[in-house]
PDB file of C-alpha atoms and ligand atoms in Angstrom:
ATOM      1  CA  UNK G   1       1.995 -20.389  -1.327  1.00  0.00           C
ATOM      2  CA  UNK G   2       0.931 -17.503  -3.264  1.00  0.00           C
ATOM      3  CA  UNK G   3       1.296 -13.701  -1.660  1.00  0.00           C
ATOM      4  CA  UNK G   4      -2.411 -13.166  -2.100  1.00  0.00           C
ATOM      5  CA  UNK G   5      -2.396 -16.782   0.165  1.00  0.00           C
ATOM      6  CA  UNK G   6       0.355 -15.149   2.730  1.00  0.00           C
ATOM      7  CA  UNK G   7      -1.664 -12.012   2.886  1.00  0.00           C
ATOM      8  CA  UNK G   8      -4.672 -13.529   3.557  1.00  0.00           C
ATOM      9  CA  UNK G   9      -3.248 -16.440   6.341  1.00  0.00           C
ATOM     10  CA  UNK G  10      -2.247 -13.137   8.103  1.00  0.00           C
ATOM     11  CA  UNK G  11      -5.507 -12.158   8.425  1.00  0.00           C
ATOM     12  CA  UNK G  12      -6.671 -15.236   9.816  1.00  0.00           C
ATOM     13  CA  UNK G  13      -4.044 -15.367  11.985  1.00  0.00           C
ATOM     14  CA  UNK G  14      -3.940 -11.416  13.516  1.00  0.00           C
ATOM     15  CA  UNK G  15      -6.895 -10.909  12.072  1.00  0.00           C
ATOM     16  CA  UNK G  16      -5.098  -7.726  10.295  1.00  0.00           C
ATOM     17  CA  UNK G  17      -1.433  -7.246   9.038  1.00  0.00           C
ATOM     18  CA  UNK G  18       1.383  -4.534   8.338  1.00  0.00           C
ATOM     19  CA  UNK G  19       3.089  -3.621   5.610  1.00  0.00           C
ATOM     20  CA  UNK G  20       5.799  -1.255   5.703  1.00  0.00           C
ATOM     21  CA  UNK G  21       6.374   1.050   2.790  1.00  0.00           C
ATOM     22  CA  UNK G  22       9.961   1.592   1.132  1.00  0.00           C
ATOM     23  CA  UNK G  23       9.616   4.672  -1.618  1.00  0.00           C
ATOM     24  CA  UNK G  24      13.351   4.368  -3.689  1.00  0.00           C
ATOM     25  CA  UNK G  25      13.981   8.058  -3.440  1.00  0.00           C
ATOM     26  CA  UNK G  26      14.315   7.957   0.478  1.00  0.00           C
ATOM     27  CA  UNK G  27      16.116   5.286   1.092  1.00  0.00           C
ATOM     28  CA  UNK G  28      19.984   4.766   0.369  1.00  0.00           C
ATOM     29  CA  UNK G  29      21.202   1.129  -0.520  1.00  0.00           C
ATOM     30  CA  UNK G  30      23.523   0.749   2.259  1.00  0.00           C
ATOM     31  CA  UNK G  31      21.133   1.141   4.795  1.00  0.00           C
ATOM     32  CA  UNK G  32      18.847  -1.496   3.005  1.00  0.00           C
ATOM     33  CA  UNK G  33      20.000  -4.220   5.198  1.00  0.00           C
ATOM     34  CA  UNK G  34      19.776  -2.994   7.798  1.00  0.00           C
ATOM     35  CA  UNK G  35      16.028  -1.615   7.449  1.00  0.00           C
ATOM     36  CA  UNK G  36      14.938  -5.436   6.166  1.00  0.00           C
ATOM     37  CA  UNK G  37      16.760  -7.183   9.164  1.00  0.00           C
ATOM     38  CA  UNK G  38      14.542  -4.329  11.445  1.00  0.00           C
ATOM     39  CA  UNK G  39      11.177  -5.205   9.676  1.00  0.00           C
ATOM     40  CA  UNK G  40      11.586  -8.678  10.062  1.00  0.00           C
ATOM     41  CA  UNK G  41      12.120  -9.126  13.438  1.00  0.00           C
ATOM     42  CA  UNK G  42       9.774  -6.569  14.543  1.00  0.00           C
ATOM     43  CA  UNK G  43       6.872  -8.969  12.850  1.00  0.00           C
ATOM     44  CA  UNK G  44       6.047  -6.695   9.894  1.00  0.00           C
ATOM     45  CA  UNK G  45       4.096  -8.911   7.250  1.00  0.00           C
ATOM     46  CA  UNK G  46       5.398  -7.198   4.020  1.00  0.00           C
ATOM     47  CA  UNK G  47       7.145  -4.622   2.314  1.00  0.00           C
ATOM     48  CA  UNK G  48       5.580  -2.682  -0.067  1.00  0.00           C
ATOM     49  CA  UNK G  49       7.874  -0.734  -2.923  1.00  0.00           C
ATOM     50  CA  UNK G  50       7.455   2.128  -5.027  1.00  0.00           C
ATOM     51  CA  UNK G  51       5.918   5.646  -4.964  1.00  0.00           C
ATOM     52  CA  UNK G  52       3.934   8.183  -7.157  1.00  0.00           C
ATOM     53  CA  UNK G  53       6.590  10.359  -8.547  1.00  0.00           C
ATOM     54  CA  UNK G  54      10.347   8.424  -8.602  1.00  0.00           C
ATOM     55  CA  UNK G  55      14.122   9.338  -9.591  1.00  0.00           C
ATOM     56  CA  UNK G  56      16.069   6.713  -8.346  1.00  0.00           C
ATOM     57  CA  UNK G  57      16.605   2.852  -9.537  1.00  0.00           C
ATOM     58  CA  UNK G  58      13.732   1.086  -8.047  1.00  0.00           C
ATOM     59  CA  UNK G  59      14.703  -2.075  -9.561  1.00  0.00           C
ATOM     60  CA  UNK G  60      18.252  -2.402  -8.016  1.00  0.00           C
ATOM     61  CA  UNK G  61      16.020  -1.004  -4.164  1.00  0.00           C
ATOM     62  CA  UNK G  62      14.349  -4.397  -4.609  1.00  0.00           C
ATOM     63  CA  UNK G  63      17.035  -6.616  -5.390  1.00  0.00           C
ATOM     64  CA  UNK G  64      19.020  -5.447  -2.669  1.00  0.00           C
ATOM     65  CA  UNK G  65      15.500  -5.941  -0.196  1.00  0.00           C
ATOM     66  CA  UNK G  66      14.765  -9.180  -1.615  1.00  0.00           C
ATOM     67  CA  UNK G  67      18.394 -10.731  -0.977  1.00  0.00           C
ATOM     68  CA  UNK G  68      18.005  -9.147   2.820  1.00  0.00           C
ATOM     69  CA  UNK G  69      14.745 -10.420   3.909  1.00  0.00           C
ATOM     70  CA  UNK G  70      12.302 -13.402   3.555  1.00  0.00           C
ATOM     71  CA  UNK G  71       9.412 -11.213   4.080  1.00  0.00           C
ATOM     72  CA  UNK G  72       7.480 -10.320   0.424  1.00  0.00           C
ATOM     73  CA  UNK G  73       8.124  -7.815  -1.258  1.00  0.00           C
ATOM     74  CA  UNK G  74       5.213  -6.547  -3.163  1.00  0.00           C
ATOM     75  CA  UNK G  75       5.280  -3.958  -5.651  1.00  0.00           C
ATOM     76  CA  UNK G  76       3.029  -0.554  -5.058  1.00  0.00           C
ATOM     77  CA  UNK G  77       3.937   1.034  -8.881  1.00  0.00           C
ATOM     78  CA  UNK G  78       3.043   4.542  -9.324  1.00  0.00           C
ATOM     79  CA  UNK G  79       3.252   3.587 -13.225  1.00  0.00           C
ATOM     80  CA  UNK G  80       4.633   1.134 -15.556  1.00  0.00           C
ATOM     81  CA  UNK G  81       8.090   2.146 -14.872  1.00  0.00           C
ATOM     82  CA  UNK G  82       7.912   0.618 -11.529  1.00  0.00           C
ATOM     83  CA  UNK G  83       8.230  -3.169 -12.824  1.00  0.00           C
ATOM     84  CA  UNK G  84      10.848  -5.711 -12.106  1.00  0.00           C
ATOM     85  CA  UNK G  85      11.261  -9.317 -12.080  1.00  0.00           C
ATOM     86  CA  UNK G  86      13.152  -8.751  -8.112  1.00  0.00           C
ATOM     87  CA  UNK G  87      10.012  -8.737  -6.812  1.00  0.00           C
ATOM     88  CA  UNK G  88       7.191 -11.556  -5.391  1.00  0.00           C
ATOM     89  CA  UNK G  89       4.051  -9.986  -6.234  1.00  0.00           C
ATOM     90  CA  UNK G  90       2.953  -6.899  -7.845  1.00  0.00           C
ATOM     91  CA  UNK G  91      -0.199  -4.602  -6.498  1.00  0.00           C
ATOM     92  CA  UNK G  92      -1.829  -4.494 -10.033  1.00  0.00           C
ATOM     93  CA  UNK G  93      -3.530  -1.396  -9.092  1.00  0.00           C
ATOM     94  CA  UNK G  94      -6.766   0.693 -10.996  1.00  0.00           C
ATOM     95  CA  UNK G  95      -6.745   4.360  -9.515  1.00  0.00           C
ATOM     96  CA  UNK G  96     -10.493   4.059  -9.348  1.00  0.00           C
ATOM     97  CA  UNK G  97     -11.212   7.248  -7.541  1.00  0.00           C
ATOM     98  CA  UNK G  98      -9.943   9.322 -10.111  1.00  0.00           C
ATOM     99  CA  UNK G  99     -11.275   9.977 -13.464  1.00  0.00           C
ATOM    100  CA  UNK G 100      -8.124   9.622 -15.322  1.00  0.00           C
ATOM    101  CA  UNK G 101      -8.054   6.792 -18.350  1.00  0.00           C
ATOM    102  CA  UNK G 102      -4.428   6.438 -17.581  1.00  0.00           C
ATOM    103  CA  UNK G 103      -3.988   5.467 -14.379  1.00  0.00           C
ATOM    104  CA  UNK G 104      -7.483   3.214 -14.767  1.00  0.00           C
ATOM    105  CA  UNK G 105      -6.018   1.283 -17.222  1.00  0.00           C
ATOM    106  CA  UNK G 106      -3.231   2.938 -19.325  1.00  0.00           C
ATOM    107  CA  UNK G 107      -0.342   2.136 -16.724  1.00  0.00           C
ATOM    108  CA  UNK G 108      -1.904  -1.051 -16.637  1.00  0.00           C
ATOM    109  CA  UNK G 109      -1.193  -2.053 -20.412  1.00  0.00           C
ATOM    110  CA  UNK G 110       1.898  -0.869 -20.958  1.00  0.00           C
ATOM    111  CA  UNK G 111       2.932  -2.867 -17.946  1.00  0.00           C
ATOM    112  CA  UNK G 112       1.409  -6.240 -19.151  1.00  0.00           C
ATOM    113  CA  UNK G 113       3.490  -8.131 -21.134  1.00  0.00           C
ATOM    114  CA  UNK G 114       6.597  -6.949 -18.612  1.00  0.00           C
ATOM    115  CA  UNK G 115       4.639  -8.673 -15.756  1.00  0.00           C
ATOM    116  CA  UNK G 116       4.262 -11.776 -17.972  1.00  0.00           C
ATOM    117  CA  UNK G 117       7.755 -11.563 -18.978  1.00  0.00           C
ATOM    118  CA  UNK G 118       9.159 -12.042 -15.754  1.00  0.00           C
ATOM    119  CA  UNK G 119       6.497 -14.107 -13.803  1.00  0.00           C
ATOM    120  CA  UNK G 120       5.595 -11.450 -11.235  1.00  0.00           C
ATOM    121  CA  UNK G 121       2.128 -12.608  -9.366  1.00  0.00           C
ATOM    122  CA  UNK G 122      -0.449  -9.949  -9.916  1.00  0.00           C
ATOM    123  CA  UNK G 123      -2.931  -8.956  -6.846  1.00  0.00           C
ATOM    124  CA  UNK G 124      -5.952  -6.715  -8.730  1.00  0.00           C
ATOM    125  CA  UNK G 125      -6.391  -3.988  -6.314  1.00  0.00           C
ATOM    126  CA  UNK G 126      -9.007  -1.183  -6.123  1.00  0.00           C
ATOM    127  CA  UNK G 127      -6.829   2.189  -5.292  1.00  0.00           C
ATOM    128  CA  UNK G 128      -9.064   4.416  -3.952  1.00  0.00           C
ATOM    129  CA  UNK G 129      -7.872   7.961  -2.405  1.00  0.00           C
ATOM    130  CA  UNK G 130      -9.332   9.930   0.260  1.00  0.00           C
ATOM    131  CA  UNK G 131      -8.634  13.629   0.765  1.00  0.00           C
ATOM    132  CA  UNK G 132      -5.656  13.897   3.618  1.00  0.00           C
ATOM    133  CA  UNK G 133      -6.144  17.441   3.752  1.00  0.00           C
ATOM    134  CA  UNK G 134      -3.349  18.196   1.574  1.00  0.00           C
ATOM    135  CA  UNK G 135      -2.345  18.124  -1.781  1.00  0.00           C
ATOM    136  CA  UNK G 136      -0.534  14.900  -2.499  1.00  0.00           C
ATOM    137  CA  UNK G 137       2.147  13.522  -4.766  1.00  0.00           C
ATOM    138  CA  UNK G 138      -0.790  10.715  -5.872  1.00  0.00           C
ATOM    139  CA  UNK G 139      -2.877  13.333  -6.180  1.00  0.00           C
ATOM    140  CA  UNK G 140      -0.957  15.904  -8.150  1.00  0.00           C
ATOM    141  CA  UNK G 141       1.043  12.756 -10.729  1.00  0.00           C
ATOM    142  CA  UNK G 142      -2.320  11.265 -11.309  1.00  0.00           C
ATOM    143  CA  UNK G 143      -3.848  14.515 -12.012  1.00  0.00           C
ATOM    144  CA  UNK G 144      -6.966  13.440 -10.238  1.00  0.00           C
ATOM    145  CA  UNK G 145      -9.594  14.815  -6.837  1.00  0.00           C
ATOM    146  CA  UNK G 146      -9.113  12.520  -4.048  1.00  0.00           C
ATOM    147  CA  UNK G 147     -12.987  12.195  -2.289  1.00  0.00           C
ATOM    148  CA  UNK G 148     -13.703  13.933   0.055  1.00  0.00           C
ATOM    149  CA  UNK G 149     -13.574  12.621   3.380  1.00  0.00           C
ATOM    150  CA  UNK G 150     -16.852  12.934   5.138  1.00  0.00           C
ATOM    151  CA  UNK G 151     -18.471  11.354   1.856  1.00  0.00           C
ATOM    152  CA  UNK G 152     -18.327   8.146   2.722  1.00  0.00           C
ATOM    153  CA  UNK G 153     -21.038   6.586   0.254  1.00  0.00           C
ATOM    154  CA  UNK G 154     -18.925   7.473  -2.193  1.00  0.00           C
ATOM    155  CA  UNK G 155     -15.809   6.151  -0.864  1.00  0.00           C
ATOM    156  CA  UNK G 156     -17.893   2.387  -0.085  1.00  0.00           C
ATOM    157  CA  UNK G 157     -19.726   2.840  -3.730  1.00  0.00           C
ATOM    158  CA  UNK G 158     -16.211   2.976  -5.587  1.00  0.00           C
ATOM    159  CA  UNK G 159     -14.706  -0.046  -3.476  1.00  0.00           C
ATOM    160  CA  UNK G 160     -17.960  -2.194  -4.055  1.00  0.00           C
ATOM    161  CA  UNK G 161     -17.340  -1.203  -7.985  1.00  0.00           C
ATOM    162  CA  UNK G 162     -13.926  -2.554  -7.663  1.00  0.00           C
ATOM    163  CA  UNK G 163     -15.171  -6.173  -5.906  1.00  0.00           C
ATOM    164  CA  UNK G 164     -17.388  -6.365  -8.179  1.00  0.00           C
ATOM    165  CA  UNK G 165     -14.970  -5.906 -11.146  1.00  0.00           C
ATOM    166  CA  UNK G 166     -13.102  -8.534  -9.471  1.00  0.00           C
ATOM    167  CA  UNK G 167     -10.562  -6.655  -7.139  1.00  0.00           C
ATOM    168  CA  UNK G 168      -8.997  -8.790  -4.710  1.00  0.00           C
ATOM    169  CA  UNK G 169      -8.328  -6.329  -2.102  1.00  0.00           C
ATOM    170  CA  UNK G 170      -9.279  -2.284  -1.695  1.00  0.00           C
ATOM    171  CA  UNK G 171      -6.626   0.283  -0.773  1.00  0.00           C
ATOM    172  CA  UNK G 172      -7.576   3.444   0.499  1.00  0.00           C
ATOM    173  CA  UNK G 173      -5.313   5.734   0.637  1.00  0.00           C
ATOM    174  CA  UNK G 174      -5.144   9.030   2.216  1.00  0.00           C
ATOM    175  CA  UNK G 175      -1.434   9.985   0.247  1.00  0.00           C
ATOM    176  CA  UNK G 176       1.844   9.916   1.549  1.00  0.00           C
ATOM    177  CA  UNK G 177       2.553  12.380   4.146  1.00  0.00           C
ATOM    178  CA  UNK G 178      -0.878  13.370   4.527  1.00  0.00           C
ATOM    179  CA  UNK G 179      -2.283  15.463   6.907  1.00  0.00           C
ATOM    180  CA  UNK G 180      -5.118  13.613   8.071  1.00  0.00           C
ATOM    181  CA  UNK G 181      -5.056   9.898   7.771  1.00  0.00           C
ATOM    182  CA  UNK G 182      -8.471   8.052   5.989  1.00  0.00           C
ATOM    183  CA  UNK G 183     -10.782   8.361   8.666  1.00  0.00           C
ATOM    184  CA  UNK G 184     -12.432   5.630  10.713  1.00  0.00           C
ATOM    185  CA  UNK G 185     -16.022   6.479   9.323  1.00  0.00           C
ATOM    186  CA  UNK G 186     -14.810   5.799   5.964  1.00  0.00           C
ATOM    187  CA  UNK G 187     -13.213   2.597   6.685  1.00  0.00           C
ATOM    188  CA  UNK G 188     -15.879   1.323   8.927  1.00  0.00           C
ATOM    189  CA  UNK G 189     -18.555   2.387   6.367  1.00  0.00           C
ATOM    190  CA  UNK G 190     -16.148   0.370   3.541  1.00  0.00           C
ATOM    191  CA  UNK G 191     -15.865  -2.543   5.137  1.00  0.00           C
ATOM    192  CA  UNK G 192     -19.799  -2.869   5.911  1.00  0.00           C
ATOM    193  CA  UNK G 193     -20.014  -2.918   2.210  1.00  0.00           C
ATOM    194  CA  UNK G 194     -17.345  -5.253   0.798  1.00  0.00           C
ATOM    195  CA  UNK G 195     -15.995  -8.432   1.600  1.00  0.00           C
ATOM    196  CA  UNK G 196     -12.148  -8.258  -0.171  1.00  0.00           C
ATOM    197  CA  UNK G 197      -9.678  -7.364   2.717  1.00  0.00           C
ATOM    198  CA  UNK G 198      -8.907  -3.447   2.622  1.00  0.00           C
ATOM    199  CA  UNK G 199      -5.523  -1.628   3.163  1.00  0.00           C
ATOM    200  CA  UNK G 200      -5.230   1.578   4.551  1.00  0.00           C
ATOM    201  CA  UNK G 201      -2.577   3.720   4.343  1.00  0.00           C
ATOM    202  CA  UNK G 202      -0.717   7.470   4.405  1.00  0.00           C
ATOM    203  CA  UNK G 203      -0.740   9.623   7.394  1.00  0.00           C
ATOM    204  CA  UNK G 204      -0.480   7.228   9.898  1.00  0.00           C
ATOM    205  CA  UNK G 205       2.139   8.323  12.677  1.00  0.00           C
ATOM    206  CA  UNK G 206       1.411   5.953  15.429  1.00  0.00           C
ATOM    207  CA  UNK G 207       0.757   2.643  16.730  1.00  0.00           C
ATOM    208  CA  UNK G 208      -2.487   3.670  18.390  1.00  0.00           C
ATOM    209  CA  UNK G 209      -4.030   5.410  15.320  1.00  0.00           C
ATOM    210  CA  UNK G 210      -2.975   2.236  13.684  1.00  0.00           C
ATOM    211  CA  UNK G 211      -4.650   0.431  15.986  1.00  0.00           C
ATOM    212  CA  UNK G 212      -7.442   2.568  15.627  1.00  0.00           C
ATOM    213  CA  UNK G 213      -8.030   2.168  11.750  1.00  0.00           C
ATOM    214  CA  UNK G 214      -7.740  -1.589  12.568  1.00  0.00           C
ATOM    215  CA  UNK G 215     -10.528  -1.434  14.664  1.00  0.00           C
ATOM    216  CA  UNK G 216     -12.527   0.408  12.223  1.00  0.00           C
ATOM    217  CA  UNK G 217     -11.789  -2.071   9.988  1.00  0.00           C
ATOM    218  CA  UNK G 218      -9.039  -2.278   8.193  1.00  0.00           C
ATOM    219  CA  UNK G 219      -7.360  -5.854   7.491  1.00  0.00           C
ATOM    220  CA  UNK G 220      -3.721  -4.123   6.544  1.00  0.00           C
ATOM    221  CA  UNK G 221      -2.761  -0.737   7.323  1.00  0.00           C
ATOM    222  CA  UNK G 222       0.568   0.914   6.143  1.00  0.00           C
ATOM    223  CA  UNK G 223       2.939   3.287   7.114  1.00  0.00           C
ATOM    224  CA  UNK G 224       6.224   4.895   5.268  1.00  0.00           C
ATOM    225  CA  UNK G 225       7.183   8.109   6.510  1.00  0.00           C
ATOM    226  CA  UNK G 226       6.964   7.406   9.979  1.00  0.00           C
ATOM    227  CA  UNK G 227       9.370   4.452   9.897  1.00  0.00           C
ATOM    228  CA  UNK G 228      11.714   5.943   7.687  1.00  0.00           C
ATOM    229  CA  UNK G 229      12.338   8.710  10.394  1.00  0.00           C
ATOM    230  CA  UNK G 230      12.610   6.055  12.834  1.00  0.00           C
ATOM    231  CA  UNK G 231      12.775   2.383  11.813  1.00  0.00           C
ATOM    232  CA  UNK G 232      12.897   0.965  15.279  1.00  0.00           C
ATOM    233  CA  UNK G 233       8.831   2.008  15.667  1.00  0.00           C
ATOM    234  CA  UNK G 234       8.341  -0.703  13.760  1.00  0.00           C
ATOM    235  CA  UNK G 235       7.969  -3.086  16.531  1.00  0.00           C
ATOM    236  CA  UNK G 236       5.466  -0.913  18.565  1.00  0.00           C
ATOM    237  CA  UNK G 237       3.142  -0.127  14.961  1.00  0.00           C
ATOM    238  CA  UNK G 238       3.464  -4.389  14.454  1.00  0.00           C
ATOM    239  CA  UNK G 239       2.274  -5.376  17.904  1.00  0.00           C
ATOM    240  CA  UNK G 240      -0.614  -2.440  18.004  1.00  0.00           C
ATOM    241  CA  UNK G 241      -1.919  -3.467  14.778  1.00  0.00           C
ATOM    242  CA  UNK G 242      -1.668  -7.046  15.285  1.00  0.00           C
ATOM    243  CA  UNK G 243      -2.725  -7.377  18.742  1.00  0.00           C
TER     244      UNK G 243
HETATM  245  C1  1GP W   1       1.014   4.210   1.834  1.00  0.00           C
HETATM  246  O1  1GP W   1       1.130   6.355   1.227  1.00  0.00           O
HETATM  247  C2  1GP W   1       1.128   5.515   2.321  1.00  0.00           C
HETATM  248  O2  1GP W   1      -0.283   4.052   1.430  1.00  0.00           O
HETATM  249  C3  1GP W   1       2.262   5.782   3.222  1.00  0.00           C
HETATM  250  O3  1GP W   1       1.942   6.973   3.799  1.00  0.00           O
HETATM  251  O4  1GP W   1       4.207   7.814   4.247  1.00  0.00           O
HETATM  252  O5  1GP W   1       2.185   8.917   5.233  1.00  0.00           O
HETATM  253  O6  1GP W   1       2.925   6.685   6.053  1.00  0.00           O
HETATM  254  P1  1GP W   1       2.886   7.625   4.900  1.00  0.00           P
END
């Protein structure tokens, strides 16, 4: 079964999943273990790897996840840099809020014939940031203006741009750390436009706000920074969003 397959049996099954997010620079390899046996038997769906701005070796992050878990581990690459083969699936990822040729298809190039190289299933997704009410590392790397988030025909117009250039799912994402996570409006007004599952993510610092963006409509919502503080709210985030 293909990830895209996994990910989408989820949804038929909860009706909307959660994927945990592991950025390399905040995480130490010992405690890897540890974090994967957590995720897994608090029902997370998937782990998500990677980050805007990195220092550390994401590549030896995953290979240590991959031999501690058999949940997926899908690549979220902040550029090219973020490839490797220890992996299931990559996000293959167009920043299509932002105006910046790079990040729409620049990253994507030079990371190509890697992904090809080493067999690594690509998922087309639509990135699409909101304003969190902060500056953001996305924001600030990609060198691009998050919309704002009360303007939500322009949120659903760039995510029905992305299904219709063939995007299999639609991330929107309010930024790591962000103040205010994507709002419900913005999802609900989203999903009454497209049919491709969307992920929501960044700011997110409970299960009942997770629950919340579920309701609104989203079919995967993330978190990182909450769960790195405290891995064992894993459990309470899975059963909110999945319930
Ligand atoms: C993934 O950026 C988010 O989309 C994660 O955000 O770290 O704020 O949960 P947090």
């Amino acid at each position: 079964m293909t990830i895209i397959d996994q990910l989408e049996s989820i949804i038929g099954q909860y009706q909307a999943g959660y994927l945990v997010l592991v950025d390399p620079d905040r995480i130490k390899l010992k405690e890897i273990p540890r974090f994967a046996q957590i995720a897994q038997s608090a029902g997370v769906d998937g782990i998500l790897l990677g980050g805007s701005f990195l220092t550390n070796d994401l590549s030896t992050i995953a290979e240590t996840l991959k031999k501690s878990t058999d949940l997926p581990i899908i690549l979220f690459p902040g550029s090219a840099m973020q490839v490797t083969p220890h992996a299931d699936a990559i996000l293959f990822m167009s920043l299509l809020s932002g105006r910046n040729a790079n990040y729409l298809i620049g990253e994507q190039v030079k990371a190509a014939p890697m992904i090809q190289r080493v067999g690594l299933e690509t998922i087309s997704t639509g990135y699409i940031l909101i304003d969190g009410g902060q500056q953001t590392a996305v924001s600030f790397i990609s060198n691009t203006t998050p919309i704002p988030n009360d303007k939500a025909e322009i949120a659903w117009a760039h995510a029905l741009a992305g299904q219709y250039l063939g995007m299999k799912l639609i991330y929107l994402e309010a930024g790591s750390g962000a103040k205010t996570p994507v709002p419900d409006q913005i999802i609900n007004s989203v999903k009454k436009q497209v049919t491709v599952p969307i992920i929501v993510g960044g700011g997110i610092r409970s299960p009942e706000v997770a629950r919340k963006k579920v309701v609104a409509g989203a079919q995967f919502v993330v978190t990182g920074n909450v769960i790195e503080q405290d891995p064992s709210l894993m459990k309470a985030f899975a059963d909110a969003i999945h319930s």
